[in-house]
Coordinates of C-alpha atoms in Angstrom, one line a residue:
Chain A
M208 CA 57.1 59.1 -43.9
E209 CA 54.6 61.3 -41.6
H210 CA 52.5 59.0 -39.7
K211 CA 48.8 59.5 -39.4
R212 CA 45.1 59.3 -38.4
I213 CA 41.5 57.7 -40.2
L214 CA 39.7 57.1 -37.3
V215 CA 36.8 55.1 -37.6
V216 CA 33.3 56.0 -35.0
G217 CA 30.6 52.7 -35.1
L218 CA 32.7 49.4 -35.3
G219 CA 29.6 47.4 -36.8
L220 CA 28.9 45.7 -39.8
I221 CA 29.9 48.7 -42.1
G222 CA 32.4 50.3 -39.8
G223 CA 33.9 46.8 -38.2
S224 CA 34.8 46.0 -41.7
L225 CA 36.4 49.6 -43.1
A226 CA 38.1 49.5 -40.4
L227 CA 39.9 45.8 -41.8
A228 CA 39.7 46.6 -44.7
L229 CA 41.6 50.2 -44.3
Q230 CA 44.8 47.8 -42.5
G231 CA 47.7 49.0 -43.6
F232 CA 46.7 51.9 -46.4
E233 CA 49.9 53.6 -46.9
N234 CA 51.3 55.3 -43.4
Y235 CA 47.5 55.4 -41.9
E236 CA 46.9 54.1 -38.9
I237 CA 43.5 52.7 -37.9
V238 CA 41.3 53.9 -34.1
G239 CA 37.9 52.3 -34.2
S240 CA 35.3 53.9 -31.1
V241 CA 33.0 51.5 -29.6
R242 CA 30.0 51.8 -27.4
S243 CA 29.4 49.1 -25.6
Q244 CA 31.9 46.7 -23.5
A245 CA 30.6 43.6 -25.8
T246 CA 31.9 45.6 -28.6
Y247 CA 35.2 46.5 -27.4
H248 CA 36.0 43.1 -26.5
K249 CA 35.4 41.3 -30.4
A250 CA 37.0 44.5 -31.7
V251 CA 40.1 43.8 -29.4
M252 CA 40.3 40.2 -30.4
R253 CA 40.0 40.3 -33.5
A254 CA 42.1 43.6 -33.8
V255 CA 39.4 45.0 -36.3
A256 CA 41.6 48.1 -35.9
Q257 CA 45.0 49.1 -34.0
R258 CA 43.8 50.9 -31.1
I259 CA 40.0 50.6 -29.8
T260 CA 38.3 53.9 -27.6
F261 CA 35.0 54.2 -25.9
H262 CA 36.3 58.8 -26.7
P263 CA 36.4 59.4 -30.1
E264 CA 36.0 63.1 -28.9
D265 CA 39.4 63.0 -27.4
E266 CA 40.3 61.5 -30.7
L267 CA 39.4 64.3 -33.8
P268 CA 41.8 66.9 -32.4
Q269 CA 44.4 64.4 -34.2
A270 CA 42.4 62.6 -37.4
D271 CA 42.7 63.1 -40.4
V272 CA 40.3 61.6 -41.4
V273 CA 36.8 60.5 -39.6
I274 CA 34.4 57.9 -41.0
L275 CA 31.7 58.0 -39.2
C276 CA 29.7 54.7 -39.5
Q277 CA 26.0 54.7 -36.3
D278 CA 23.3 55.2 -37.6
P279 CA 21.7 58.4 -38.8
A280 CA 20.0 59.9 -35.8
G281 CA 23.5 58.8 -34.5
I282 CA 25.8 61.0 -36.9
M283 CA 23.1 63.9 -36.7
D284 CA 24.0 64.0 -33.2
F285 CA 28.0 63.3 -33.9
L286 CA 28.2 66.1 -35.9
Q287 CA 26.2 68.5 -34.1
S288 CA 28.2 68.0 -30.1
H289 CA 31.4 68.0 -31.9
R290 CA 31.0 69.9 -34.3
N291 CA 34.0 72.0 -33.1
R292 CA 36.8 69.9 -32.1
F293 CA 37.5 67.9 -35.4
K294 CA 41.2 68.9 -36.7
P295 CA 41.2 71.6 -39.3
G296 CA 42.2 70.1 -42.8
S297 CA 40.7 67.1 -42.1
M298 CA 38.3 65.0 -43.7
V299 CA 35.2 63.6 -42.2
L300 CA 33.2 60.9 -44.1
D301 CA 29.7 59.5 -43.2
V302 CA 28.7 55.4 -44.8
C303 CA 25.1 56.1 -44.6
G304 CA 22.5 54.9 -46.7
I305 CA 21.0 58.5 -46.8
K306 CA 22.1 62.5 -47.8
T307 CA 20.4 65.1 -47.6
A308 CA 19.3 64.7 -44.7
I309 CA 23.6 64.1 -43.9
L310 CA 25.0 67.1 -45.5
D311 CA 22.1 69.0 -44.2
A312 CA 23.3 68.3 -40.6
A313 CA 27.7 68.5 -41.2
S314 CA 26.5 72.1 -43.2
C315 CA 27.5 73.0 -38.6
L316 CA 31.4 72.0 -39.3
P317 CA 33.7 75.5 -40.0
E318 CA 34.6 75.4 -42.9
D319 CA 38.4 74.2 -43.0
V320 CA 36.7 70.2 -42.0
D321 CA 36.1 69.1 -45.6
F322 CA 32.6 67.0 -45.2
I323 CA 32.0 64.0 -48.3
G324 CA 28.7 62.5 -47.8
C325 CA 29.6 58.3 -48.7
H326 CA 27.6 55.5 -48.8
P327 CA 29.3 52.1 -49.8
M328 CA 26.1 50.1 -52.0
A329 CA 27.8 46.5 -50.0
G330 CA 25.9 45.2 -47.1
K331 CA 24.8 41.2 -46.0
E332 CA 21.8 40.5 -44.5
V333 CA 23.1 40.5 -40.8
S334 CA 24.8 43.3 -38.8
G335 CA 26.9 44.2 -36.7
I336 CA 30.9 43.7 -35.7
D337 CA 30.9 39.3 -35.4
N338 CA 29.6 39.9 -39.5
A339 CA 31.9 42.3 -40.6
D340 CA 34.3 41.0 -43.4
S341 CA 37.7 42.6 -44.4
T342 CA 36.6 41.5 -48.3
L343 CA 32.6 43.6 -48.2
F344 CA 33.1 46.1 -50.8
R345 CA 35.1 44.0 -53.4
N346 CA 33.6 45.2 -56.8
T347 CA 30.4 47.4 -55.1
H348 CA 29.6 50.8 -56.5
F349 CA 31.3 53.1 -53.3
L350 CA 28.9 56.8 -53.9
V351 CA 30.7 60.4 -53.1
I352 CA 28.7 63.0 -52.8
P353 CA 31.0 66.1 -52.1
G354 CA 30.6 69.1 -50.4
P355 CA 30.9 72.5 -51.1
H356 CA 34.3 73.0 -49.9
S357 CA 35.8 69.5 -51.1
T358 CA 39.2 70.1 -52.3
Q359 CA 41.2 67.6 -54.7
E360 CA 43.4 66.3 -52.2
H361 CA 40.7 64.9 -50.7
L362 CA 39.2 63.9 -53.5
A363 CA 42.1 61.6 -54.6
L364 CA 42.6 60.8 -51.3
L365 CA 39.3 58.9 -51.2
E366 CA 39.8 57.5 -54.2
R367 CA 42.5 55.7 -52.7
M368 CA 41.4 54.6 -49.9
A369 CA 38.0 53.1 -52.0
A370 CA 41.3 52.1 -54.5
H371 CA 42.6 50.1 -51.2
C372 CA 39.4 48.9 -49.9
Q373 CA 38.9 46.6 -53.8
F374 CA 35.8 48.9 -54.2
G375 CA 34.7 48.0 -57.8
D376 CA 34.2 52.1 -59.4
V377 CA 33.6 54.8 -57.1
V378 CA 30.3 57.2 -58.7
R379 CA 30.3 60.7 -57.7
T380 CA 26.7 61.9 -57.4
T381 CA 24.4 64.5 -55.6
A382 CA 22.6 64.2 -52.3
Q383 CA 19.5 64.6 -54.1
C384 CA 19.8 62.1 -56.9
H385 CA 21.7 59.6 -54.6
D386 CA 18.4 60.0 -52.3
Q387 CA 15.9 59.2 -55.0
L388 CA 17.8 56.8 -57.0
I389 CA 18.7 54.7 -53.8
A390 CA 14.5 54.6 -52.5
Y391 CA 14.3 52.4 -56.0
T392 CA 17.3 50.4 -55.5
S393 CA 17.8 50.3 -51.5
Q394 CA 14.9 50.7 -49.5
L395 CA 12.0 49.7 -51.8
M396 CA 13.4 46.4 -52.3
H397 CA 13.8 46.1 -48.7
I398 CA 9.8 46.6 -48.3
I399 CA 9.2 44.9 -50.7
A400 CA 10.7 41.7 -48.6
V401 CA 9.4 43.1 -45.2
S402 CA 5.8 43.1 -47.7
V403 CA 6.6 39.6 -48.7
C404 CA 7.6 38.0 -45.6
D405 CA 3.8 39.7 -43.8
S406 CA 2.0 37.4 -46.2
D407 CA 0.5 33.8 -44.5
H408 CA 1.6 32.1 -46.8
L409 CA 5.5 32.9 -45.8
L410 CA 6.3 30.2 -42.1
Q411 CA 3.4 27.6 -44.8
C412 CA 6.5 27.3 -47.9
A413 CA 9.0 25.8 -46.3
G414 CA 9.8 23.0 -49.0
F415 CA 8.0 25.1 -52.3
E416 CA 11.1 27.7 -52.6
G417 CA 13.3 28.6 -54.9
G418 CA 16.0 30.8 -55.6
S419 CA 13.8 33.7 -56.5
F420 CA 11.8 34.0 -53.3
R421 CA 15.0 33.3 -51.1
D422 CA 16.2 36.3 -53.2
C423 CA 13.8 38.1 -52.8
T424 CA 13.2 38.3 -49.0
R425 CA 17.1 37.9 -48.0
V426 CA 17.2 41.3 -47.0
A427 CA 13.8 41.1 -44.5
A428 CA 15.8 40.2 -41.3
L429 CA 16.4 43.7 -41.0
D430 CA 18.1 46.6 -38.2
V431 CA 14.9 47.5 -36.9
P432 CA 15.9 50.7 -35.5
L433 CA 18.1 51.5 -38.9
W434 CA 15.9 51.6 -41.7
T435 CA 12.9 52.9 -39.9
Q436 CA 15.4 56.2 -39.9
L437 CA 16.7 55.7 -43.4
F438 CA 12.7 55.6 -44.1
T439 CA 11.2 57.9 -42.8
L440 CA 14.7 60.3 -43.6
N441 CA 13.3 59.7 -47.7
A442 CA 9.6 59.6 -46.6
H443 CA 10.1 62.3 -49.7
A444 CA 11.7 60.1 -52.5
L445 CA 10.6 56.6 -50.9
V446 CA 6.7 57.6 -51.3
P447 CA 6.5 58.2 -55.1
V448 CA 8.2 54.9 -55.5
V449 CA 6.3 52.6 -53.5
V450 CA 3.3 54.6 -54.8
Q451 CA 4.4 54.0 -58.5
L452 CA 5.3 49.4 -57.3
E453 CA 1.8 49.7 -56.4
Q454 CA 0.0 51.2 -59.4
R455 CA 2.1 48.5 -61.8
L456 CA 1.7 45.7 -59.1
H457 CA -2.3 46.6 -59.4
Q458 CA -2.1 46.7 -63.6
Y459 CA -0.3 42.9 -63.6
R460 CA -2.9 41.9 -61.3
L461 CA -6.0 43.4 -63.2
A462 CA -5.0 41.6 -66.6
I463 CA -3.7 38.2 -64.6
E464 CA -7.7 38.3 -63.1
S465 CA -8.8 40.2 -66.2
G466 CA -7.6 36.6 -68.7
D467 CA -6.6 39.2 -71.2
R468 CA -3.6 37.4 -72.4
E469 CA -3.1 39.7 -74.7
T470 CA -2.6 43.0 -72.9
L471 CA -0.4 40.6 -70.3
S472 CA 2.3 38.8 -72.4
A473 CA 2.7 42.8 -73.5
M474 CA 3.4 44.4 -70.5
L475 CA 6.2 41.7 -69.8
S476 CA 7.5 42.1 -72.6
V477 CA 8.2 45.3 -72.5
A478 CA 10.0 44.4 -68.7
A479 CA 12.1 41.6 -69.7
E480 CA 13.5 43.6 -73.1
R481 CA 14.4 46.8 -70.4
K482 CA 16.0 44.1 -68.2
K483 CA 17.5 42.6 -71.1
Q484 CA 19.4 46.0 -71.7
L485 CA 20.2 46.6 -68.7
N486 CA 21.6 43.1 -68.4
L487 CA 23.9 43.8 -72.0
E488 CA 24.5 47.4 -70.2
R489 CA 26.2 45.8 -67.4
E490 CA 28.1 43.1 -69.8
R491 CA 29.5 45.6 -72.0
G492 CA 31.3 47.7 -68.4
D493 CA 28.9 50.3 -69.0
D494 CA 27.5 51.1 -65.4
I495 CA 28.0 54.3 -64.7
H496 CA 25.8 56.2 -65.8
P497 CA 26.8 59.3 -68.0
Q498 CA 25.6 61.9 -66.0
F499 CA 27.9 60.0 -62.9
Q500 CA 31.6 60.0 -63.3
P501 CA 34.1 58.5 -62.1
L502 CA 36.6 60.5 -59.7
P503 CA 39.4 61.5 -61.5
Chain B
M209 CA 18.7 -6.6 -66.5
E210 CA 16.1 -5.5 -68.5
H211 CA 17.1 -2.3 -70.5
K212 CA 14.5 0.6 -70.5
R213 CA 13.7 3.6 -72.0
I214 CA 12.8 7.4 -70.7
L215 CA 11.8 9.4 -72.8
V216 CA 12.4 13.5 -72.8
V217 CA 9.7 15.8 -74.8
G218 CA 11.4 19.5 -75.2
L219 CA 15.2 20.4 -74.9
G220 CA 14.8 23.7 -72.7
L221 CA 16.6 24.4 -69.7
I222 CA 14.8 22.2 -67.8
G223 CA 14.1 19.4 -70.1
G224 CA 17.8 19.2 -71.2
S225 CA 19.2 19.5 -68.0
L226 CA 17.1 16.6 -66.8
A227 CA 18.1 14.6 -69.5
L228 CA 21.7 15.6 -69.0
A229 CA 21.2 15.2 -65.3
L230 CA 19.3 11.1 -65.6
Q231 CA 22.7 10.1 -68.0
G232 CA 23.7 6.4 -66.5
F233 CA 20.3 6.7 -64.2
E234 CA 19.9 2.9 -63.5
N235 CA 19.0 0.8 -66.5
Y236 CA 17.5 4.0 -68.9
E237 CA 18.4 4.6 -72.0
I238 CA 17.1 8.8 -73.0
V239 CA 15.5 9.2 -75.3
G240 CA 15.7 13.2 -76.3
S241 CA 12.5 14.9 -78.7
V242 CA 12.8 18.5 -80.2
R243 CA 11.0 20.6 -82.6
S244 CA 13.3 22.7 -84.2
Q245 CA 16.6 22.2 -86.0
A246 CA 18.1 24.1 -84.4
T247 CA 17.6 22.5 -81.3
Y248 CA 18.5 19.4 -82.4
H249 CA 21.7 20.3 -83.6
K250 CA 22.8 21.8 -80.6
A251 CA 21.4 18.9 -78.7
V252 CA 23.5 16.4 -80.9
M253 CA 26.4 18.8 -80.2
R254 CA 25.7 18.5 -76.6
A255 CA 25.0 14.7 -76.2
V256 CA 22.4 15.8 -74.4
A257 CA 20.9 12.6 -75.1
Q258 CA 21.8 9.4 -76.2
R259 CA 19.5 9.6 -79.3
I260 CA 17.2 12.4 -79.9
T261 CA 13.9 12.6 -82.1
F262 CA 11.4 14.7 -84.0
H263 CA 8.8 11.6 -83.4
P264 CA 8.2 11.9 -79.6
E265 CA 5.3 10.0 -80.5
D266 CA 6.7 7.1 -82.4
E267 CA 8.7 6.2 -79.4
L268 CA 6.2 7.2 -76.5
P269 CA 4.1 2.5 -76.9
Q270 CA 8.0 2.3 -76.2
A271 CA 8.5 4.7 -73.0
D272 CA 8.8 3.4 -69.8
V273 CA 9.0 7.1 -68.4
V274 CA 7.5 10.4 -70.3
I275 CA 8.2 13.3 -69.0
L276 CA 7.0 16.6 -70.7
C277 CA 8.8 19.6 -70.3
Q278 CA 7.1 21.9 -73.2
D279 CA 4.9 24.7 -71.9
P280 CA 1.6 24.4 -69.9
A281 CA -0.3 24.9 -73.2
G282 CA 2.2 22.3 -75.7
I283 CA 2.0 20.0 -72.6
M284 CA -2.0 19.5 -72.2
D285 CA -1.5 19.7 -76.3
F286 CA 0.2 16.5 -75.9
L287 CA -1.9 14.9 -73.3
Q288 CA -4.9 15.2 -75.3
S289 CA -3.4 13.9 -78.6
H290 CA -1.4 12.0 -77.8
R291 CA -3.4 10.1 -74.9
N292 CA -3.8 6.5 -76.9
R293 CA -0.4 6.1 -77.5
F294 CA 1.6 5.9 -73.9
K295 CA 2.8 2.4 -73.3
P296 CA 0.6 0.3 -70.6
G297 CA 2.1 1.0 -67.2
S298 CA 3.9 3.8 -68.9
M299 CA 4.5 6.6 -66.2
V300 CA 3.8 9.9 -67.3
L301 CA 5.1 13.3 -65.5
D302 CA 5.0 16.4 -66.3
V303 CA 8.0 19.3 -64.9
C304 CA 5.8 23.0 -65.8
G305 CA 5.3 25.8 -62.7
I306 CA 0.9 25.2 -62.5
K307 CA -0.6 22.1 -61.6
T308 CA -4.5 21.8 -61.8
A309 CA -4.5 22.5 -65.2
I310 CA -1.8 20.6 -66.0
L311 CA -3.8 17.1 -63.6
D312 CA -6.7 18.1 -66.0
A313 CA -5.6 17.9 -68.6
A314 CA -4.1 14.5 -67.4
S315 CA -7.5 12.9 -66.6
C316 CA -7.9 11.9 -70.3
L317 CA -5.2 8.9 -70.6
P318 CA -6.3 5.5 -70.1
E319 CA -6.3 4.4 -65.9
D320 CA -3.5 2.0 -66.3
V321 CA -1.5 4.9 -67.4
D322 CA 0.7 6.7 -63.5
F323 CA 0.7 10.8 -64.3
I324 CA 2.0 12.4 -61.9
G325 CA 2.8 16.0 -62.0
C326 CA 6.0 17.5 -61.1
H327 CA 8.1 20.6 -60.1
P328 CA 11.4 21.0 -60.2
M329 CA 12.3 24.3 -58.1
A330 CA 15.0 25.3 -60.4
G331 CA 16.2 27.8 -62.8
K332 CA 17.4 29.9 -64.7
E333 CA 17.4 34.1 -65.5
V334 CA 18.0 32.9 -69.5
S335 CA 15.9 29.7 -71.6
G336 CA 16.8 27.4 -73.2
I337 CA 19.2 24.1 -74.5
D338 CA 22.5 26.9 -74.7
N339 CA 21.7 27.1 -70.5
A340 CA 20.9 23.4 -69.5
D341 CA 22.9 21.9 -66.9
S342 CA 23.2 18.6 -65.8
T343 CA 23.8 19.9 -62.1
L344 CA 21.1 22.3 -62.0
F345 CA 18.7 20.4 -60.0
R346 CA 21.1 19.8 -57.0
N347 CA 20.1 21.1 -53.5
T348 CA 16.5 22.1 -54.6
H349 CA 13.0 21.1 -54.1
F350 CA 11.1 18.2 -56.6
L351 CA 7.7 18.7 -55.4
V352 CA 5.6 15.9 -56.5
I353 CA 1.7 15.3 -57.1
P354 CA 0.7 12.1 -57.6
G355 CA -2.2 10.6 -59.3
P356 CA -5.2 9.3 -58.1
H357 CA -3.7 5.0 -58.8
S358 CA 0.3 6.0 -58.2
T359 CA 1.8 3.4 -58.0
Q360 CA 4.5 2.5 -55.3
E361 CA 6.9 1.2 -57.0
H362 CA 6.4 4.8 -60.0
L363 CA 7.2 6.4 -57.2
A364 CA 9.7 5.1 -55.8
L365 CA 10.9 5.0 -59.0
L366 CA 10.5 8.7 -59.2
E367 CA 12.7 9.5 -55.6
R368 CA 15.5 7.6 -57.2
M369 CA 15.6 9.5 -60.3
A370 CA 15.0 12.6 -57.6
A371 CA 18.1 11.3 -56.1
H372 CA 19.9 10.5 -59.2
C373 CA 19.0 14.3 -60.2
Q374 CA 20.9 15.6 -56.9
F375 CA 17.0 17.1 -55.6
G376 CA 17.4 19.3 -52.2
D377 CA 14.2 16.3 -51.7
V378 CA 11.1 15.7 -52.6
V379 CA 7.7 16.9 -51.6
R380 CA 4.8 15.5 -52.1
T381 CA 1.3 17.8 -52.0
T382 CA -1.9 18.2 -53.9
A383 CA -1.9 20.0 -57.1
Q384 CA -4.3 23.0 -55.4
C385 CA -2.4 23.4 -52.8
H386 CA 1.2 23.0 -54.9
D387 CA -0.4 25.9 -57.0
Q388 CA -1.3 28.1 -53.8
L389 CA 1.9 28.4 -52.7
I390 CA 3.7 28.8 -56.1
A391 CA 1.9 31.6 -56.6
Y392 CA 3.5 33.3 -53.2
T393 CA 6.7 31.2 -53.3
S394 CA 7.2 31.9 -57.4
Q395 CA 4.7 33.6 -59.5
L396 CA 4.8 36.5 -57.0
M397 CA 8.6 36.8 -57.0
H398 CA 8.8 37.6 -61.2
I399 CA 5.5 40.0 -61.1
I400 CA 7.8 42.1 -59.2
A401 CA 10.6 41.5 -60.5
V402 CA 8.7 42.9 -63.8
S403 CA 7.0 45.5 -61.7
V404 CA 10.4 47.0 -60.4
C405 CA 12.0 46.6 -63.9
D406 CA 8.9 48.9 -65.4
S407 CA 11.0 51.5 -63.4
D408 CA 11.5 54.9 -65.7
H409 CA 14.4 54.0 -62.8
L410 CA 15.6 51.5 -64.3
L411 CA 17.8 52.5 -66.3
Q412 CA 19.0 56.0 -64.8
C413 CA 20.1 53.4 -61.5
A414 CA 22.9 52.7 -63.3
G415 CA 26.1 52.6 -60.3
F416 CA 23.6 52.5 -57.7
E417 CA 22.4 49.5 -57.4
G418 CA 23.7 46.6 -54.5
G419 CA 23.1 43.4 -54.3
S420 CA 19.0 43.3 -53.3
F421 CA 18.6 45.6 -56.8
R422 CA 20.6 42.4 -58.4
D423 CA 18.5 39.8 -56.7
C424 CA 15.2 41.0 -56.5
T425 CA 15.5 41.6 -60.1
R426 CA 16.9 38.9 -61.3
V427 CA 14.5 36.7 -62.5
A428 CA 13.0 39.5 -65.1
A429 CA 14.6 38.9 -68.3
L430 CA 11.7 36.1 -68.5
D431 CA 10.5 33.5 -71.4
V432 CA 6.9 36.4 -71.7
P433 CA 4.8 33.1 -73.7
L434 CA 5.5 30.6 -70.4
W435 CA 4.8 33.3 -67.6
T436 CA 1.9 34.9 -69.5
Q437 CA 0.0 31.0 -69.7
L438 CA 1.9 29.9 -66.1
F439 CA 0.0 33.5 -64.6
T440 CA -3.4 33.2 -65.8
L441 CA -3.4 29.2 -65.7
N442 CA -3.4 30.1 -62.2
A443 CA -4.7 33.5 -61.8
H444 CA -7.5 31.7 -59.6
A445 CA -4.0 31.4 -56.7
L446 CA -2.0 34.4 -58.4
V447 CA -4.6 37.4 -57.5
P448 CA -5.3 37.5 -53.7
V449 CA -2.0 37.1 -53.5
V450 CA -1.5 40.3 -55.7
V451 CA -3.6 41.6 -53.5
Q452 CA -2.9 41.5 -50.2
L453 CA 1.1 42.8 -51.5
E454 CA -0.7 45.8 -52.5
Q455 CA -2.2 46.7 -49.4
R456 CA 0.9 45.7 -48.0
L457 CA 2.1 48.3 -50.0
H458 CA 0.0 50.8 -48.9
Q459 CA 0.5 50.2 -45.3
Y460 CA 4.2 50.6 -45.5
R461 CA 3.7 54.1 -47.7
L462 CA 1.3 55.3 -45.6
A463 CA 2.9 54.6 -41.9
I464 CA 6.5 56.1 -43.4
E465 CA 4.5 58.7 -45.4
S466 CA 2.8 59.9 -42.3
G467 CA 6.1 60.0 -40.6
D468 CA 4.6 57.2 -37.3
R469 CA 8.3 56.4 -36.9
E470 CA 5.7 54.1 -34.5
T471 CA 3.9 52.5 -36.1
L472 CA 6.5 51.6 -38.6
S473 CA 8.7 50.0 -36.4
A474 CA 6.6 48.1 -35.3
M475 CA 5.5 46.5 -38.6
L476 CA 9.0 46.8 -39.4
S477 CA 10.1 44.6 -36.3
V478 CA 7.0 41.4 -36.9
A479 CA 8.0 41.0 -40.3
A480 CA 12.2 41.3 -39.6
E481 CA 10.9 38.4 -36.9
R482 CA 9.3 35.7 -39.4
K483 CA 11.9 36.3 -41.6
K484 CA 15.0 35.1 -39.0
Q485 CA 12.3 32.4 -37.5
L486 CA 12.5 31.8 -41.2
N487 CA 16.2 31.2 -41.3
L488 CA 16.2 29.4 -38.0
E489 CA 14.0 26.8 -39.3
R490 CA 16.5 26.1 -42.7
E491 CA 19.9 26.3 -40.5
R492 CA 17.7 23.3 -38.3
G493 CA 16.6 21.2 -41.3
D494 CA 13.1 21.1 -40.5
D495 CA 12.4 22.3 -44.2
I496 CA 9.4 20.2 -44.1
H497 CA 6.5 21.7 -43.6
P498 CA 4.8 18.5 -41.1
Q499 CA 2.2 19.3 -43.3
F500 CA 4.0 17.4 -46.7
Q501 CA 5.9 14.3 -46.3
P502 CA 8.3 13.1 -48.2
L503 CA 7.8 10.0 -50.0
P504 CA 8.8 7.2 -48.5

């Protein structure tokens, strides 16, 4: 069987976990690329990939699949700098949490390089190769935005890679739809977590917290440079979602302040019913919205 | 050894779990009190207590410990209606999530009845006896507000009961301090969860959610009559906490909207550092704030 190669650029939490999870995938050799000596040594010690390099640009002409796992600015720089070094016919992926800006940047690639935007809906509240874990993707969603020239062969290959990494499903969508929904399901959760942690009460409340507090604030210790990029690059979709939350909190607060139990009870009933409906849909396994079809 | 009796009034999620967790505690018989035939049958089937009754008032004169597990209005009504039926020298507890209003209501009791406000920081996103679980309290905080005449004997008994139920610790505080911190650590988390679920995006986002979304919205399917009472009875403490969150969200939104990465990055750094500090304190086991001493 012909020997093929996957190059994973950046071995942080996601890149390191992907390299580990892809071990043994078909006839592919996994090559990892790092920038720091510290990450290099950790990657070698943990055997995160079959080979580790400091020079991804030298690997590009031989790489059948390239997975870009840097931060958004790193991905965009890399695409621009190396746009003519990718192997013709190769599949290039990224894994970052915004897609419109990345797919725009990828339009600099030659037509015979197939760029597919990806977003594994997996993470941890800690980052870096130290926390890389081959099981990170188990039962999570793998969001996929095909490019204008993506081939069925590449989409099928991506599907097999996702299965090997134990993703729960592969959800195909558009960059715009992705960025709008992620603003709500992911970015807003991070803004809530940091906003809650900004309170003076935070460091007084030890002993008074339950599961809901630990859950809501879990992601607050975030990677600041990464999330600064993610939030600002998706400001267009994120701002209206934050505004909507501000308004809704304001409405709840007015109902509580006025002691209007009837209004408050009616508002809580609607929200609780919506959450129950969502839970029921999940239990039934209707986890994929009809407008987003899994890959064939 | 003398035979003693604990009466648990109300066998919902918390009361049912407490009755189960207290099985085998020293020389105490556990009696449970219910209002509906449906709960009665479930309680008998699951042997939630050694005896189940529809008439808690008849048990009061013989109960050495009474644990009131109704909703706030139910507890306040019960105290008022039966204030002269409690056994002299008995210890009376409640388990609801607000304390100032409950301790005020308990001031109607005779001086020889020792009322101690309690709040187990445990829960589930579902309610009722069907979800009662003897392990619900494992490693959670048990908040305790002694009354003006609480005896060392009763506080020591409460400590032993908490250990039997496998609480992680017992944290003594005041009603005012409890209500202020709970507004932040618990009530605000529930208002956030319902506010997020009020968004139009909720039922479109299946396939796009990760752990942070599931965690943050987990408690949104709340018990509406209960939380309507909890929120309005604690409006004094809760409103400023919601206002503070509204303001903080607004500040993050302005930084994102303006594209001011420097300001946004500085804000995120402060919040992330605060969360890391909290995590470190937890790892070191400094979980009890110096101002709140565990019971002796």
